[in-house]
Tab-separated table of C-alpha atoms and ligand atoms in Angstrom:
chain	number	residue	atom	x	y	z
G	26	UNK	CA	82.580	134.913	57.296
G	27	UNK	CA	79.387	135.478	55.305
G	28	UNK	CA	78.973	139.159	54.473
G	29	UNK	CA	76.058	141.282	53.359
G	30	UNK	CA	75.394	141.759	49.626
G	31	UNK	CA	77.324	144.554	47.869
G	32	UNK	CA	75.269	147.760	47.794
G	33	UNK	CA	73.225	146.858	50.882
G	34	UNK	CA	73.756	148.036	54.457
G	35	UNK	CA	73.022	146.714	57.904
G	36	UNK	CA	71.424	149.446	59.970
G	37	UNK	CA	72.885	148.968	63.430
G	38	UNK	CA	71.253	150.363	66.578
G	39	UNK	CA	73.338	153.567	66.494
G	40	UNK	CA	71.884	154.461	63.088
G	41	UNK	CA	68.352	153.094	63.525
G	42	UNK	CA	67.835	155.946	66.014
G	43	UNK	CA	68.466	158.432	63.208
G	44	UNK	CA	66.173	156.490	60.910
G	45	UNK	CA	63.383	156.485	63.464
G	46	UNK	CA	63.770	160.244	63.875
G	47	UNK	CA	63.400	160.717	60.107
G	48	UNK	CA	60.553	158.197	59.795
G	49	UNK	CA	58.595	159.986	62.559
G	50	UNK	CA	58.821	163.181	60.530
G	51	UNK	CA	57.587	161.407	57.363
G	52	UNK	CA	54.543	160.149	59.228
G	53	UNK	CA	53.837	163.418	61.013
G	54	UNK	CA	54.096	165.575	57.877
G	55	UNK	CA	52.048	163.134	55.757
G	56	UNK	CA	49.291	163.260	58.327
G	57	UNK	CA	49.442	167.057	58.486
G	58	UNK	CA	48.517	167.093	54.792
G	59	UNK	CA	45.847	164.374	55.074
G	60	UNK	CA	47.862	161.590	53.380
G	61	UNK	CA	47.257	157.940	54.326
G	62	UNK	CA	49.854	155.201	54.298
G	63	UNK	CA	49.882	152.416	51.693
G	64	UNK	CA	52.151	149.332	51.715
G	65	UNK	CA	52.452	147.178	48.626
G	66	UNK	CA	54.515	143.990	48.149
G	67	UNK	CA	58.241	144.244	47.598
G	68	UNK	CA	58.023	142.355	44.313
G	69	UNK	CA	55.630	142.672	41.399
G	70	UNK	CA	55.112	141.180	37.969
G	71	UNK	CA	57.898	142.628	35.812
G	72	UNK	CA	55.439	144.285	33.395
G	73	UNK	CA	54.269	146.644	36.187
G	74	UNK	CA	57.624	148.415	35.855
G	75	UNK	CA	58.578	147.734	32.225
G	76	UNK	CA	55.243	149.113	30.962
G	77	UNK	CA	55.400	152.262	33.062
G	78	UNK	CA	58.958	153.410	33.730
G	79	UNK	CA	59.865	152.920	30.042
G	80	UNK	CA	61.674	150.141	28.155
G	81	UNK	CA	64.498	152.496	27.225
G	82	UNK	CA	65.253	153.933	30.653
G	83	UNK	CA	68.339	152.935	32.649
G	84	UNK	CA	66.130	151.536	35.399
G	85	UNK	CA	64.347	149.032	33.138
G	86	UNK	CA	67.279	148.407	30.825
G	87	UNK	CA	70.069	147.842	33.307
G	88	UNK	CA	69.026	148.153	36.902
G	89	UNK	CA	66.101	145.872	37.671
G	90	UNK	CA	66.424	142.773	39.831
G	91	UNK	CA	64.328	140.527	37.608
G	92	UNK	CA	64.007	136.776	38.010
G	93	UNK	CA	61.787	133.903	37.042
G	94	UNK	CA	60.024	132.223	39.944
G	95	UNK	CA	59.371	128.504	40.190
G	96	UNK	CA	56.034	128.945	38.390
G	97	UNK	CA	57.771	130.554	35.412
G	98	UNK	CA	56.498	134.114	36.046
G	99	UNK	CA	58.872	137.013	35.527
G	100	UNK	CA	59.033	138.987	38.771
G	101	UNK	CA	60.946	142.128	39.731
G	102	UNK	CA	62.025	143.580	43.070
G	103	UNK	CA	60.440	147.023	42.995
G	104	UNK	CA	62.874	149.713	41.767
G	105	UNK	CA	60.392	152.466	42.726
G	106	UNK	CA	56.908	152.767	44.185
G	107	UNK	CA	54.772	154.846	41.830
G	108	UNK	CA	54.051	152.104	39.247
G	109	UNK	CA	53.295	149.485	41.921
G	110	UNK	CA	51.078	151.938	43.797
G	111	UNK	CA	49.119	152.723	40.615
G	112	UNK	CA	48.738	148.971	40.008
G	113	UNK	CA	47.285	148.637	43.507
G	114	UNK	CA	44.989	151.678	43.195
G	115	UNK	CA	43.573	150.306	39.906
G	116	UNK	CA	43.185	146.797	41.341
G	117	UNK	CA	41.295	148.004	44.425
G	118	UNK	CA	39.399	150.803	42.603
G	119	UNK	CA	40.608	153.326	45.147
G	120	UNK	CA	40.599	156.296	42.755
G	121	UNK	CA	37.347	158.161	42.271
G	122	UNK	CA	37.461	161.064	39.876
G	123	UNK	CA	35.555	163.459	42.078
G	124	UNK	CA	37.576	162.955	45.245
G	125	UNK	CA	41.280	163.281	45.838
G	126	UNK	CA	43.186	160.204	46.938
G	127	UNK	CA	46.271	161.034	48.991
G	128	UNK	CA	48.767	158.261	49.741
G	129	UNK	CA	52.248	158.047	51.257
G	130	UNK	CA	54.761	155.228	51.577
G	131	UNK	CA	58.116	154.302	53.020
G	132	UNK	CA	60.188	151.209	52.379
G	133	UNK	CA	63.064	149.468	50.603
G	134	UNK	CA	63.645	149.617	46.840
G	135	UNK	CA	66.145	147.835	44.617
G	136	UNK	CA	68.269	148.985	41.693
G	137	UNK	CA	71.359	147.256	40.362
G	138	UNK	CA	73.585	150.349	40.275
G	139	UNK	CA	77.279	150.854	40.959
G	140	UNK	CA	77.370	151.528	44.718
G	141	UNK	CA	78.937	154.806	45.867
G	142	UNK	CA	78.225	157.520	48.437
G	143	UNK	CA	74.433	157.941	48.466
G	144	UNK	CA	73.888	155.158	45.939
G	145	UNK	CA	73.003	151.642	47.015
G	146	UNK	CA	71.424	148.566	45.490
G	147	UNK	CA	68.903	148.337	48.303
G	148	UNK	CA	67.894	151.847	49.301
G	149	UNK	CA	64.843	153.400	50.931
G	150	UNK	CA	62.340	155.947	49.745
G	151	UNK	CA	59.638	157.988	51.371
G	152	UNK	CA	57.112	159.275	48.878
G	153	UNK	CA	53.626	160.668	48.435
G	154	UNK	CA	51.160	160.593	45.562
G	155	UNK	CA	48.154	162.865	45.051
G	156	UNK	CA	45.704	161.101	42.745
G	157	UNK	CA	42.664	162.348	40.759
G	158	UNK	CA	43.274	166.076	40.351
G	159	UNK	CA	44.549	167.292	36.965
G	160	UNK	CA	45.079	170.758	38.414
G	161	UNK	CA	48.310	172.636	39.177
G	162	UNK	CA	47.106	173.052	42.779
G	163	UNK	CA	47.806	169.330	43.309
G	164	UNK	CA	51.371	169.746	41.981
G	165	UNK	CA	51.872	172.563	44.466
G	166	UNK	CA	50.380	170.612	47.391
G	167	UNK	CA	52.853	167.804	46.667
G	168	UNK	CA	55.810	170.221	46.581
G	169	UNK	CA	54.575	171.867	49.800
G	170	UNK	CA	54.430	168.462	51.519
G	171	UNK	CA	57.978	167.678	50.358
G	172	UNK	CA	59.066	171.101	51.549
G	173	UNK	CA	57.490	170.586	54.950
G	174	UNK	CA	59.506	167.381	55.362
G	175	UNK	CA	62.704	169.151	54.358
G	176	UNK	CA	61.946	171.981	56.817
G	177	UNK	CA	61.030	169.672	59.679
G	178	UNK	CA	64.214	167.668	59.149
G	179	UNK	CA	66.138	170.927	59.434
G	180	UNK	CA	67.708	170.650	55.952
G	181	UNK	CA	69.010	173.979	54.707
G	182	UNK	CA	70.747	175.155	51.546
G	183	UNK	CA	68.939	172.829	49.205
G	184	UNK	CA	67.730	173.707	45.714
G	185	UNK	CA	64.393	172.908	44.108
G	186	UNK	CA	64.756	172.500	40.346
G	187	UNK	CA	61.539	172.889	38.383
G	188	UNK	CA	60.611	172.169	34.788
G	189	UNK	CA	57.645	171.225	32.680
G	190	UNK	CA	57.441	168.564	30.003
G	191	UNK	CA	54.066	169.991	28.951
G	192	UNK	CA	51.223	168.029	27.425
G	193	UNK	CA	51.978	164.947	25.304
G	194	UNK	CA	51.362	167.095	22.278
G	195	UNK	CA	53.942	169.768	23.099
G	196	UNK	CA	56.385	167.138	24.314
G	197	UNK	CA	56.163	165.359	20.942
G	198	UNK	CA	56.680	168.599	19.025
G	199	UNK	CA	59.718	169.306	21.171
G	200	UNK	CA	61.039	165.784	20.763
G	201	UNK	CA	61.039	166.144	16.962
G	202	UNK	CA	62.914	169.466	17.171
G	203	UNK	CA	65.391	167.978	19.637
G	204	UNK	CA	66.052	164.886	17.531
G	205	UNK	CA	66.746	167.109	14.477
G	206	UNK	CA	69.246	169.087	16.545
G	207	UNK	CA	70.876	166.010	18.078
G	208	UNK	CA	71.293	164.343	14.711
G	209	UNK	CA	73.046	167.452	13.410
G	210	UNK	CA	75.715	167.261	16.156
G	211	UNK	CA	75.540	163.539	16.843
G	212	UNK	CA	79.175	162.593	16.256
G	213	UNK	CA	80.317	165.199	18.805
G	214	UNK	CA	78.260	163.611	21.577
G	215	UNK	CA	79.469	161.032	24.097
G	216	UNK	CA	78.894	157.386	23.202
G	217	UNK	CA	76.096	157.043	25.752
G	218	UNK	CA	74.285	160.117	24.392
G	219	UNK	CA	74.705	158.961	20.787
G	220	UNK	CA	72.921	155.755	21.737
G	221	UNK	CA	70.173	157.682	23.461
G	222	UNK	CA	69.447	159.817	20.382
G	223	UNK	CA	67.694	156.713	19.042
G	224	UNK	CA	66.283	155.183	22.210
G	225	UNK	CA	65.396	158.073	24.525
G	226	UNK	CA	66.347	161.487	23.083
G	227	UNK	CA	64.946	163.544	25.973
G	228	UNK	CA	67.388	161.840	28.334
G	229	UNK	CA	70.315	163.204	26.318
G	230	UNK	CA	69.473	166.546	27.952
G	231	UNK	CA	70.285	164.970	31.328
G	232	UNK	CA	73.807	163.948	30.246
G	233	UNK	CA	76.482	164.471	32.906
G	234	UNK	CA	79.282	164.410	30.296
G	235	UNK	CA	81.122	167.785	30.340
G	236	UNK	CA	81.447	168.035	26.545
G	237	UNK	CA	77.777	167.079	26.069
G	238	UNK	CA	76.725	169.759	28.553
G	239	UNK	CA	78.624	172.389	26.535
G	240	UNK	CA	77.135	171.261	23.195
G	241	UNK	CA	73.638	171.021	24.644
G	242	UNK	CA	73.663	174.717	25.533
G	243	UNK	CA	72.657	175.217	21.894
G	244	UNK	CA	69.817	172.668	22.065
G	245	UNK	CA	66.240	173.865	21.484
G	246	UNK	CA	64.465	174.704	24.738
G	247	UNK	CA	61.523	172.700	25.899
G	248	UNK	CA	59.912	175.817	27.302
G	249	UNK	CA	59.733	177.339	23.812
G	250	UNK	CA	57.681	174.409	22.466
G	251	UNK	CA	54.945	174.621	25.059
G	252	UNK	CA	51.351	174.895	23.884
G	253	UNK	CA	48.840	177.155	25.624
G	254	UNK	CA	47.557	174.465	28.027
G	255	UNK	CA	51.088	173.557	29.107
G	256	UNK	CA	52.015	177.193	29.673
G	257	UNK	CA	48.901	177.899	31.724
G	258	UNK	CA	49.527	174.867	33.936
G	259	UNK	CA	53.169	175.726	34.507
G	260	UNK	CA	52.513	179.434	35.136
G	261	UNK	CA	49.945	178.563	37.785
G	262	UNK	CA	52.371	176.159	39.509
G	263	UNK	CA	55.053	178.863	39.551
G	264	UNK	CA	52.654	181.524	40.759
G	265	UNK	CA	51.360	179.364	43.629
G	266	UNK	CA	54.879	178.343	44.660
G	267	UNK	CA	55.915	181.991	44.798
G	268	UNK	CA	52.799	182.932	46.783
G	269	UNK	CA	53.759	180.225	49.275
G	270	UNK	CA	57.319	181.478	49.557
G	271	UNK	CA	58.879	178.410	47.916
G	272	UNK	CA	62.107	179.316	46.127
G	273	UNK	CA	62.912	177.297	42.993
G	274	UNK	CA	65.134	177.388	39.938
G	275	UNK	CA	63.878	176.666	36.454
G	276	UNK	CA	65.999	173.987	34.795
G	277	UNK	CA	64.725	173.373	31.289
G	278	UNK	CA	67.014	170.368	30.890
G	279	UNK	CA	65.438	168.497	33.771
G	280	UNK	CA	63.608	165.523	32.220
G	281	UNK	CA	63.989	162.876	34.998
G	282	UNK	CA	64.959	159.234	34.527
G	283	UNK	CA	61.480	157.744	34.258
G	284	UNK	CA	59.272	158.020	31.175
G	285	UNK	CA	55.858	158.442	32.765
G	286	UNK	CA	55.970	162.194	33.404
G	287	UNK	CA	54.111	165.040	31.735
G	288	UNK	CA	53.650	168.701	32.797
G	289	UNK	CA	55.474	169.544	36.043
G	290	UNK	CA	58.701	167.771	37.006
G	291	UNK	CA	60.986	168.718	39.899
G	292	UNK	CA	64.044	167.600	41.799
G	293	UNK	CA	65.527	168.421	45.206
G	294	UNK	CA	69.285	168.794	45.285
G	295	UNK	CA	71.868	169.360	47.989
G	296	UNK	CA	75.561	170.160	47.685
G	297	UNK	CA	76.224	168.170	50.846
G	298	UNK	CA	75.880	164.979	48.791
G	299	UNK	CA	78.674	165.074	46.212
G	300	UNK	CA	77.942	163.618	42.774
G	301	UNK	CA	74.661	161.907	43.747
G	302	UNK	CA	73.198	165.271	44.691
G	303	UNK	CA	69.465	164.614	44.077
G	304	UNK	CA	67.778	163.651	47.315
G	305	UNK	CA	64.290	163.635	45.870
G	306	UNK	CA	62.245	164.116	42.770
G	307	UNK	CA	58.868	163.728	41.200
G	308	UNK	CA	56.261	165.140	38.921
G	309	UNK	CA	52.905	164.681	37.237
G	310	UNK	CA	52.058	161.410	35.502
G	311	UNK	CA	48.595	161.730	33.937
G	312	UNK	CA	49.118	158.859	31.475
G	313	UNK	CA	50.282	156.148	33.878
G	314	UNK	CA	46.891	154.771	34.940
G	315	UNK	CA	45.846	154.125	31.333
G	316	UNK	CA	49.294	152.700	30.554
G	317	UNK	CA	48.795	150.116	33.311
G	318	UNK	CA	45.331	149.159	32.076
G	319	UNK	CA	43.153	151.421	34.225
G	320	UNK	CA	40.853	154.215	33.200
G	321	UNK	CA	42.744	157.492	32.857
G	322	UNK	CA	43.309	159.188	36.221
G	323	UNK	CA	45.589	162.204	36.591
G	324	UNK	CA	48.152	162.151	39.406
G	325	UNK	CA	51.282	163.793	40.751
G	326	UNK	CA	53.823	162.728	43.365
G	327	UNK	CA	57.409	162.602	44.563
G	328	UNK	CA	59.875	160.367	46.376
G	329	UNK	CA	62.920	161.084	48.519
G	330	UNK	CA	65.944	158.872	49.052
G	331	UNK	CA	66.187	158.263	52.787
G	332	UNK	CA	69.907	157.319	52.788
G	333	UNK	CA	70.614	160.642	51.082
G	334	UNK	CA	68.472	162.598	53.553
G	335	UNK	CA	70.396	161.007	56.402
G	336	UNK	CA	73.735	161.789	54.723
G	337	UNK	CA	72.728	165.465	54.488
G	338	UNK	CA	71.697	165.506	58.145
G	339	UNK	CA	74.944	163.843	59.216
G	340	UNK	CA	76.975	166.243	57.094
G	341	UNK	CA	75.271	169.273	58.629
G	342	UNK	CA	75.667	167.747	62.126
G	343	UNK	CA	71.891	167.879	62.521
G	344	UNK	CA	71.826	164.413	64.039
G	345	UNK	CA	74.330	165.216	66.728
G	346	UNK	CA	71.694	166.193	69.186
G	347	UNK	CA	71.627	163.781	72.045
G	348	UNK	CA	69.432	160.752	71.708
G	349	UNK	CA	68.957	158.996	75.005
G	350	UNK	CA	68.293	155.301	74.651
G	351	UNK	CA	66.687	155.208	78.097
G	352	UNK	CA	65.662	157.783	80.708
G	353	UNK	CA	67.568	155.944	83.383
G	354	UNK	CA	69.938	153.033	83.842
G	355	UNK	CA	69.680	151.358	87.210
G	356	UNK	CA	73.042	150.588	88.764
G	357	UNK	CA	72.522	147.759	91.194
G	358	UNK	CA	75.178	147.543	93.921
G	359	UNK	CA	73.934	144.466	95.734
G	360	UNK	CA	73.032	141.449	93.591
G	361	UNK	CA	71.192	139.871	96.548
G	362	UNK	CA	68.733	142.761	96.573
G	363	UNK	CA	68.105	142.692	92.845
G	364	UNK	CA	64.356	142.393	93.409
G	365	UNK	CA	64.344	146.020	94.585
G	366	UNK	CA	65.855	147.204	91.266
G	367	UNK	CA	63.468	145.067	89.255
G	368	UNK	CA	60.490	146.478	91.108
G	369	UNK	CA	61.778	150.033	90.815
G	370	UNK	CA	62.217	149.544	87.038
G	371	UNK	CA	58.656	148.315	86.687
G	372	UNK	CA	57.252	151.203	88.760
G	373	UNK	CA	59.124	153.761	86.663
G	374	UNK	CA	58.154	152.071	83.364
G	375	UNK	CA	54.511	152.137	84.448
G	376	UNK	CA	54.870	155.950	84.542
G	377	UNK	CA	56.140	155.951	80.959
G	378	UNK	CA	59.867	156.136	81.673
G	379	UNK	CA	62.327	154.075	79.635
G	380	UNK	CA	64.496	152.038	81.983
G	381	UNK	CA	67.329	149.591	81.523
G	382	UNK	CA	69.651	147.893	84.005
G	383	UNK	CA	72.662	145.667	84.478
G	384	UNK	CA	71.974	141.946	84.317
G	385	UNK	CA	75.593	140.826	84.673
G	386	UNK	CA	76.217	141.681	88.354
G	387	UNK	CA	79.141	143.888	87.374
G	388	UNK	CA	81.109	146.335	89.502
G	389	UNK	CA	79.888	149.889	90.119
G	390	UNK	CA	82.509	151.206	87.721
G	391	UNK	CA	81.574	148.751	84.973
G	392	UNK	CA	77.879	149.524	85.375
G	393	UNK	CA	78.487	153.288	85.166
G	394	UNK	CA	80.531	152.696	82.032
G	395	UNK	CA	77.673	150.701	80.581
G	396	UNK	CA	75.159	153.471	81.431
G	397	UNK	CA	77.370	155.819	79.419
G	398	UNK	CA	77.785	153.383	76.574
G	399	UNK	CA	74.055	152.814	76.103
G	400	UNK	CA	73.525	156.593	76.226
G	401	UNK	CA	71.293	156.624	79.291
G	402	UNK	CA	70.132	160.054	80.420
G	403	UNK	CA	70.475	159.277	84.133
G	404	UNK	CA	71.879	156.526	86.232
G	405	UNK	CA	70.135	155.571	89.473
G	406	UNK	CA	72.305	154.015	92.167
G	407	UNK	CA	70.632	151.264	94.168
G	408	UNK	CA	72.746	150.114	97.133
G	409	UNK	CA	71.914	149.071	100.689
G	410	UNK	CA	71.833	152.633	101.920
G	411	UNK	CA	69.400	153.737	99.194
G	412	UNK	CA	67.157	150.748	99.867
G	413	UNK	CA	67.147	151.388	103.633
G	414	UNK	CA	66.641	155.151	103.545
G	415	UNK	CA	64.520	155.482	100.360
G	416	UNK	CA	66.873	158.259	99.349
G	417	UNK	CA	68.072	157.588	95.802
G	418	UNK	CA	71.252	158.926	94.210
G	419	UNK	CA	70.794	159.926	90.578
G	420	UNK	CA	73.426	161.180	88.176
G	421	UNK	CA	72.900	163.016	84.900
G	422	UNK	CA	75.248	161.126	82.612
G	423	UNK	CA	76.164	164.028	80.317
G	424	UNK	CA	76.629	166.791	82.915
G	425	UNK	CA	77.849	164.538	85.725
G	426	UNK	CA	75.524	166.389	88.102
G	427	UNK	CA	74.503	164.227	91.047
G	428	UNK	CA	71.539	164.628	93.400
G	429	UNK	CA	69.594	162.816	96.098
G	430	UNK	CA	65.945	162.230	95.447
G	431	UNK	CA	63.203	160.698	97.555
G	432	UNK	CA	61.893	157.483	96.074
G	433	UNK	CA	58.344	158.849	95.793
G	434	UNK	CA	59.668	161.904	93.907
G	435	UNK	CA	61.887	159.976	91.517
G	436	UNK	CA	59.437	159.392	88.641
G	437	UNK	CA	58.326	163.047	88.657
G	438	UNK	CA	61.858	164.344	88.593
G	439	UNK	CA	62.878	162.060	85.714
G	440	UNK	CA	59.698	162.874	83.780
G	441	UNK	CA	60.183	166.625	84.134
G	442	UNK	CA	63.889	166.715	83.402
G	443	UNK	CA	64.548	168.733	80.267
G	444	UNK	CA	68.334	168.712	80.437
C	519	HAM	P1	63.691	158.733	41.391
C	519	HAM	O1	64.228	160.078	41.040
C	519	HAM	O2	64.105	157.598	40.536
C	519	HAM	O3	62.108	158.885	41.372
C	519	HAM	O4	64.045	158.389	42.892
C	519	HAM	C1	63.736	159.280	43.945
C	519	HAM	C2	64.906	159.396	44.879
C	519	HAM	O5	65.303	158.114	45.349
C	519	HAM	C3	66.182	159.966	44.255
C	519	HAM	O6	66.143	161.374	44.209
C	519	HAM	C4	67.242	159.467	45.222
C	519	HAM	O7	67.321	160.323	46.348
C	519	HAM	C5	66.687	158.124	45.661
C	519	HAM	N1	67.391	157.040	44.960
C	519	HAM	C6	67.180	156.571	43.725
C	519	HAM	N2	68.035	155.564	43.427
C	519	HAM	C7	68.823	155.400	44.511
C	519	HAM	C8	69.907	154.518	44.853
C	519	HAM	N3	70.342	153.574	44.017
C	519	HAM	N4	70.483	154.650	46.069
C	519	HAM	C9	70.067	155.577	46.947
C	519	HAM	N5	69.026	156.433	46.696
C	519	HAM	C10	68.424	156.343	45.493
C	519	HAM	C11	61.247	157.871	41.617
C	519	HAM	O8	61.550	156.810	42.090
C	519	HAM	C12	59.796	158.251	41.361
C	519	HAM	N6	58.957	157.091	41.693
C	519	HAM	C13	59.412	159.471	42.162
C	519	HAM	C14	57.970	159.840	41.952
C	519	HAM	C15	56.949	159.587	42.805
C	519	HAM	N7	57.452	160.433	40.898
C	519	HAM	C16	56.161	160.581	41.051
C	519	HAM	N8	55.824	160.055	42.206
């Protein structure tokens, strides 16, 4: 038997319902904030990602699905959206300095990681990017949009971690201080962190190694190296978040796994997830447009991992509310009079009701079982008596409550049922 690729998942009908529920919320919330959808190709020239995410990040170093196509070009399945979106915005000159460009996206992404709970090789992200404003108000709008999605999904007990990397200038000053410190304790660090001292020292702060975490308590703090501009930006972000009732925790070791950030960075975490506890993250990336060959345009954005959102919702039983696949399942008791059921289905569908029915000429019992299995809200019995009298028998499948309804009343009753 041929099986799916390790780290990918088939989404079967029972879970696509949950996905559609979540996707509806992405769309609704994006529109509430005036964001428009963008869809870019699933693969790009490799340099789109290697020039932006950073040559020394795990994503570019170890995780990209890169291949040469038949024309000899190096192509990569997108590991994230921001770089590809910026490529598209530059190409189509969508960004104008004086007006804000607000974009959202949803789709599959690819990273060659070790699969585990909440970590796949093909996963999905929803994200939003606010382009053109250098101001802290844009950072806050982006966090408010993310928060509105979290609220609308009904996610509780999550944490927003907040940090700033400051301007390039203060980041460089900090980097020098950090490297001095790391070199002084280098041999005590884990192997991975020792390697990163050379290649990507800021990422050492993100180490998950227990001993590293202890040693790094003594590391210089990024917040202490901030210049005036960085402080002002960060203070305004914090002030506006507080005025909007958004609770956050400062985490001065949060540097994120992609190199394009400056100023504000943030992450959303949930304990429901286990070790892969970040269900979203983002930040400001004012240098990315120039890095990808465009004129400099400031921007800020975030992305959320959809598999992880769904895991949180499943864990908190938020998806256990009843999803009906159809409003009614027609149980046909006389195969010779099937035309009546077909016509009834069409009449009800024309009123906006979702209807399904048995096409196998099965017994009453088997059809009722099927109505249950497909999660129909009601079943409608159609036998000789119903056809002759126009008096239909309907049954609410969850409560078992049965009633007789006149044919001309049927659509209204089904439409107005809020059980
Ligand atoms: P990221 O932190 O790399 O950021 O990914 C965002 C989210 O995608 C993560 O928090 C996680 O929930 C999910 N995710 C990442 N890798 C996997 C995986 N292998 N399996 C399942 N879920 C995963 C970015 O991608 C940035 N582009 C975010 C951003 C947008 N920054 C600015 N704008």
